[in-house]
C-alpha cells in the first residue's frame, strides 16, 4: 500500500511538473506571438503616421504653389513689371545670343526665349515655382545645418 501511495505521489508529481512545463511553454509561445503582433502593429502605425505626414506636406506644398503663382502673376499689375521684362529679356539675349526669339508677357507672364534647340523659360510661373522649390529644399535640411556658400562675398 505504501508503494502504491508512493507511485501515485510520483505520478502526480510528474503530472504536475509536466503540466507546469506545458503551461510555461504555452506562456512563452503566447509572449512571442504577442511581441510579433505588437511589432507588426508598431510598423503599421509608423507607416500610417508617415503617410499622414507626407500627405499633409503635399497639401501644404500644393497650396504654397498656388499662392506663389498667384502672387507672381499679380506682379504683372505693378509698375516694376516692365523693368522686370526688360531685365529678363536682356538676360535671355545675353545667354542665348541676339538671334534669340523672345516672347514677352505670354500667358504665364515673364519672358520665354528660343534659339535653335536651346530655350530659356523666365515665365513668372516658372520663376515662382523654382523659387518655391529652393525654399522647400532648404526647409528639408536638418536643423542646425550650415549652408555651403561657394561665393565668399555672400
C-alpha atoms as a PDB file:
ATOM      1  CA  UNK A   1       0.000   0.000   0.000  1.00  0.00           C
ATOM      2  CA  UNK A   2       2.821   2.368   0.799  1.00  0.00           C
ATOM      3  CA  UNK A   3       4.371   1.565  -2.514  1.00  0.00           C
ATOM      4  CA  UNK A   4       1.104   2.368  -4.317  1.00  0.00           C
ATOM      5  CA  UNK A   5       0.911   5.665  -2.486  1.00  0.00           C
ATOM      6  CA  UNK A   6       4.487   6.448  -3.382  1.00  0.00           C
ATOM      7  CA  UNK A   7       3.812   5.556  -7.033  1.00  0.00           C
ATOM      8  CA  UNK A   8       0.648   7.650  -7.012  1.00  0.00           C
ATOM      9  CA  UNK A   9       2.528  10.564  -5.441  1.00  0.00           C
ATOM     10  CA  UNK A  10       5.336  10.224  -8.016  1.00  0.00           C
ATOM     11  CA  UNK A  11       2.829  10.000 -10.849  1.00  0.00           C
ATOM     12  CA  UNK A  12       1.015  13.063  -9.503  1.00  0.00           C
ATOM     13  CA  UNK A  13       4.316  14.980  -9.128  1.00  0.00           C
ATOM     14  CA  UNK A  14       5.303  14.031 -12.690  1.00  0.00           C
ATOM     15  CA  UNK A  15       1.899  15.113 -13.985  1.00  0.00           C
ATOM     16  CA  UNK A  16       2.110  18.431 -12.124  1.00  0.00           C
ATOM     17  CA  UNK A  17       5.645  19.021 -13.418  1.00  0.00           C
ATOM     18  CA  UNK A  18       4.530  18.168 -16.949  1.00  0.00           C
ATOM     19  CA  UNK A  19       1.541  20.489 -16.619  1.00  0.00           C
ATOM     20  CA  UNK A  20       3.746  23.299 -15.262  1.00  0.00           C
ATOM     21  CA  UNK A  21       6.182  22.786 -18.134  1.00  0.00           C
ATOM     22  CA  UNK A  22       3.359  22.836 -20.688  1.00  0.00           C
ATOM     23  CA  UNK A  23       1.951  25.998 -19.102  1.00  0.00           C
ATOM     24  CA  UNK A  24       5.405  27.664 -19.176  1.00  0.00           C
ATOM     25  CA  UNK A  25       5.885  26.652 -22.818  1.00  0.00           C
ATOM     26  CA  UNK A  26       2.422  27.975 -23.744  1.00  0.00           C
ATOM     27  CA  UNK A  27       3.155  31.236 -21.882  1.00  0.00           C
ATOM     28  CA  UNK A  28       6.464  31.702 -23.766  1.00  0.00           C
ATOM     29  CA  UNK A  29       4.800  30.990 -27.106  1.00  0.00           C
ATOM     30  CA  UNK A  30       1.993  33.412 -26.252  1.00  0.00           C
ATOM     31  CA  UNK A  31       4.510  36.104 -25.310  1.00  0.00           C
ATOM     32  CA  UNK A  32       6.409  35.595 -28.585  1.00  0.00           C
ATOM     33  CA  UNK A  33       3.173  35.755 -30.552  1.00  0.00           C
ATOM     34  CA  UNK A  34       2.128  38.904 -28.684  1.00  0.00           C
ATOM     35  CA  UNK A  35       5.546  40.508 -29.316  1.00  0.00           C
ATOM     36  CA  UNK A  36       5.274  39.709 -33.022  1.00  0.00           C
ATOM     37  CA  UNK A  37       1.761  41.180 -33.118  1.00  0.00           C
ATOM     38  CA  UNK A  38       2.876  44.313 -31.280  1.00  0.00           C
ATOM     39  CA  UNK A  39       5.841  44.715 -33.672  1.00  0.00           C
ATOM     40  CA  UNK A  40       3.561  44.339 -36.695  1.00  0.00           C
ATOM     41  CA  UNK A  41       1.134  46.893 -35.249  1.00  0.00           C
ATOM     42  CA  UNK A  42       4.003  49.281 -34.474  1.00  0.00           C
ATOM     43  CA  UNK A  43       5.321  49.010 -38.036  1.00  0.00           C
ATOM     44  CA  UNK A  44       1.831  49.565 -39.461  1.00  0.00           C
ATOM     45  CA  UNK A  45       1.310  52.565 -37.165  1.00  0.00           C
ATOM     46  CA  UNK A  46       4.635  54.113 -38.201  1.00  0.00           C
ATOM     47  CA  UNK A  47       3.771  53.641 -41.872  1.00  0.00           C
ATOM     48  CA  UNK A  48       0.336  55.184 -41.372  1.00  0.00           C
ATOM     49  CA  UNK A  49       1.850  58.141 -39.498  1.00  0.00           C
ATOM     50  CA  UNK A  50       4.443  58.660 -42.241  1.00  0.00           C
ATOM     51  CA  UNK A  51       1.693  58.581 -44.872  1.00  0.00           C
ATOM     52  CA  UNK A  52      -0.254  61.224 -42.942  1.00  0.00           C
ATOM     53  CA  UNK A  53       2.835  63.438 -42.699  1.00  0.00           C
ATOM     54  CA  UNK A  54       3.624  63.072 -46.407  1.00  0.00           C
ATOM     55  CA  UNK A  55       0.005  63.784 -47.360  1.00  0.00           C
ATOM     56  CA  UNK A  56      -0.017  66.904 -45.171  1.00  0.00           C
ATOM     57  CA  UNK A  57       3.299  68.068 -46.662  1.00  0.00           C
ATOM     58  CA  UNK A  58       1.940  67.525 -50.157  1.00  0.00           C
ATOM     59  CA  UNK A  59      -1.198  69.536 -49.362  1.00  0.00           C
ATOM     60  CA  UNK A  60       0.845  72.399 -47.868  1.00  0.00           C
ATOM     61  CA  UNK A  61       3.234  72.436 -50.837  1.00  0.00           C
ATOM     62  CA  UNK A  62       0.361  72.378 -53.334  1.00  0.00           C
ATOM     63  CA  UNK A  63      -1.313  75.319 -51.587  1.00  0.00           C
ATOM     64  CA  UNK A  64       2.012  77.180 -51.481  1.00  0.00           C
ATOM     65  CA  UNK A  65       2.453  76.626 -55.226  1.00  0.00           C
ATOM     66  CA  UNK A  66      -0.969  78.057 -55.947  1.00  0.00           C
ATOM     67  CA  UNK A  67      -0.252  81.102 -53.769  1.00  0.00           C
ATOM     68  CA  UNK A  68       3.238  81.615 -55.236  1.00  0.00           C
ATOM     69  CA  UNK A  69       1.983  81.504 -58.822  1.00  0.00           C
ATOM     70  CA  UNK A  70      -0.898  83.818 -57.928  1.00  0.00           C
ATOM     71  CA  UNK A  71       1.457  86.325 -56.321  1.00  0.00           C
ATOM     72  CA  UNK A  72       3.834  86.154 -59.278  1.00  0.00           C
ATOM     73  CA  UNK A  73       1.030  86.700 -61.769  1.00  0.00           C
ATOM     74  CA  UNK A  74      -0.254  89.640 -59.715  1.00  0.00           C
ATOM     75  CA  UNK A  75       3.159  91.260 -60.229  1.00  0.00           C
ATOM     76  CA  UNK A  76       2.082  91.939 -63.815  1.00  0.00           C
ATOM     77  CA  UNK A  77      -0.099  94.753 -62.494  1.00  0.00           C
ATOM     78  CA  UNK A  78       2.800  96.563 -60.801  1.00  0.00           C
ATOM     79  CA  UNK A  79       4.727  99.382 -62.441  1.00  0.00           C
ATOM     80  CA  UNK A  80       8.023  97.500 -61.950  1.00  0.00           C
ATOM     81  CA  UNK A  81       6.841  94.699 -64.226  1.00  0.00           C
ATOM     82  CA  UNK A  82       8.022  96.371 -67.446  1.00  0.00           C
ATOM     83  CA  UNK A  83      11.505  96.808 -65.979  1.00  0.00           C
ATOM     84  CA  UNK A  84      11.480  93.130 -64.952  1.00  0.00           C
ATOM     85  CA  UNK A  85      10.541  92.134 -68.518  1.00  0.00           C
ATOM     86  CA  UNK A  86      13.393  94.272 -69.854  1.00  0.00           C
ATOM     87  CA  UNK A  87      15.874  92.622 -67.473  1.00  0.00           C
ATOM     88  CA  UNK A  88      14.635  89.115 -68.251  1.00  0.00           C
ATOM     89  CA  UNK A  89      14.836  89.782 -71.988  1.00  0.00           C
ATOM     90  CA  UNK A  90      18.369  91.175 -71.645  1.00  0.00           C
ATOM     91  CA  UNK A  91      19.406  88.111 -69.634  1.00  0.00           C
ATOM     92  CA  UNK A  92      17.898  85.763 -72.225  1.00  0.00           C
ATOM     93  CA  UNK A  93      19.688  87.535 -75.087  1.00  0.00           C
ATOM     94  CA  UNK A  94      22.942  87.501 -73.128  1.00  0.00           C
ATOM     95  CA  UNK A  95      22.671  83.742 -72.580  1.00  0.00           C
ATOM     96  CA  UNK A  96      21.264  82.714 -75.958  1.00  0.00           C
ATOM     97  CA  UNK A  97      22.571  85.470 -78.221  1.00  0.00           C
ATOM     98  CA  UNK A  98      20.946  88.363 -80.053  1.00  0.00           C
ATOM     99  CA  UNK A  99      19.310  85.986 -82.550  1.00  0.00           C
ATOM    100  CA  UNK A 100      17.086  84.531 -79.822  1.00  0.00           C
ATOM    101  CA  UNK A 101      13.364  84.637 -80.479  1.00  0.00           C
ATOM    102  CA  UNK A 102      11.789  86.375 -77.469  1.00  0.00           C
ATOM    103  CA  UNK A 103       8.201  86.095 -76.243  1.00  0.00           C
ATOM    104  CA  UNK A 104       7.423  88.819 -73.705  1.00  0.00           C
ATOM    105  CA  UNK A 105       4.496  88.618 -71.310  1.00  0.00           C
ATOM    106  CA  UNK A 106       2.955  85.437 -72.662  1.00  0.00           C
ATOM    107  CA  UNK A 107       0.163  83.620 -70.865  1.00  0.00           C
ATOM    108  CA  UNK A 108       2.465  82.810 -67.922  1.00  0.00           C
ATOM    109  CA  UNK A 109       3.940  86.312 -67.835  1.00  0.00           C
ATOM    110  CA  UNK A 110       7.663  86.978 -67.922  1.00  0.00           C
ATOM    111  CA  UNK A 111       9.854  86.027 -70.864  1.00  0.00           C
ATOM    112  CA  UNK A 112      10.498  82.900 -72.906  1.00  0.00           C
ATOM    113  CA  UNK A 113      13.366  82.728 -75.352  1.00  0.00           C
ATOM    114  CA  UNK A 114      14.472  80.246 -78.004  1.00  0.00           C
ATOM    115  CA  UNK A 115      17.269  79.891 -80.494  1.00  0.00           C
ATOM    116  CA  UNK A 116      17.576  76.596 -82.345  1.00  0.00           C
ATOM    117  CA  UNK A 117      17.197  73.778 -79.807  1.00  0.00           C
ATOM    118  CA  UNK A 118      18.135  75.956 -76.853  1.00  0.00           C
ATOM    119  CA  UNK A 119      15.482  77.734 -74.835  1.00  0.00           C
ATOM    120  CA  UNK A 120      15.005  79.623 -71.602  1.00  0.00           C
ATOM    121  CA  UNK A 121      11.876  79.848 -69.508  1.00  0.00           C
ATOM    122  CA  UNK A 122      11.768  83.032 -67.465  1.00  0.00           C
ATOM    123  CA  UNK A 123       7.990  82.970 -67.174  1.00  0.00           C
ATOM    124  CA  UNK A 124       6.560  84.264 -63.906  1.00  0.00           C
ATOM    125  CA  UNK A 125       5.089  80.845 -63.209  1.00  0.00           C
ATOM    126  CA  UNK A 126       8.416  79.115 -63.757  1.00  0.00           C
ATOM    127  CA  UNK A 127      10.375  81.659 -61.710  1.00  0.00           C
ATOM    128  CA  UNK A 128       7.901  81.472 -58.816  1.00  0.00           C
ATOM    129  CA  UNK A 129       7.871  77.673 -58.776  1.00  0.00           C
ATOM    130  CA  UNK A 130      11.677  77.450 -58.938  1.00  0.00           C
ATOM    131  CA  UNK A 131      11.989  79.926 -56.067  1.00  0.00           C
ATOM    132  CA  UNK A 132       9.465  77.943 -54.030  1.00  0.00           C
ATOM    133  CA  UNK A 133      11.313  74.700 -54.786  1.00  0.00           C
ATOM    134  CA  UNK A 134      14.507  76.312 -53.487  1.00  0.00           C
ATOM    135  CA  UNK A 135      12.761  77.405 -50.298  1.00  0.00           C
ATOM    136  CA  UNK A 136      11.193  73.977 -49.795  1.00  0.00           C
ATOM    137  CA  UNK A 137      14.528  72.242 -50.393  1.00  0.00           C
ATOM    138  CA  UNK A 138      16.085  74.483 -47.743  1.00  0.00           C
ATOM    139  CA  UNK A 139      13.267  73.636 -45.341  1.00  0.00           C
ATOM    140  CA  UNK A 140      14.119  69.936 -45.670  1.00  0.00           C
ATOM    141  CA  UNK A 141      17.692  70.450 -44.420  1.00  0.00           C
ATOM    142  CA  UNK A 142      18.293  69.147 -40.910  1.00  0.00           C
ATOM    143  CA  UNK A 143      18.037  71.678 -38.099  1.00  0.00           C
ATOM    144  CA  UNK A 144      21.354  73.330 -37.456  1.00  0.00           C
ATOM    145  CA  UNK A 145      22.693  72.522 -40.930  1.00  0.00           C
ATOM    146  CA  UNK A 146      25.099  75.133 -42.194  1.00  0.00           C
ATOM    147  CA  UNK A 147      24.526  76.059 -45.838  1.00  0.00           C
ATOM    148  CA  UNK A 148      27.585  75.808 -48.055  1.00  0.00           C
ATOM    149  CA  UNK A 149      28.471  79.083 -49.748  1.00  0.00           C
ATOM    150  CA  UNK A 150      30.606  78.965 -52.835  1.00  0.00           C
ATOM    151  CA  UNK A 151      30.807  82.731 -53.216  1.00  0.00           C
ATOM    152  CA  UNK A 152      32.986  84.144 -50.403  1.00  0.00           C
ATOM    153  CA  UNK A 153      31.402  87.585 -50.772  1.00  0.00           C
ATOM    154  CA  UNK A 154      27.932  86.185 -49.972  1.00  0.00           C
END
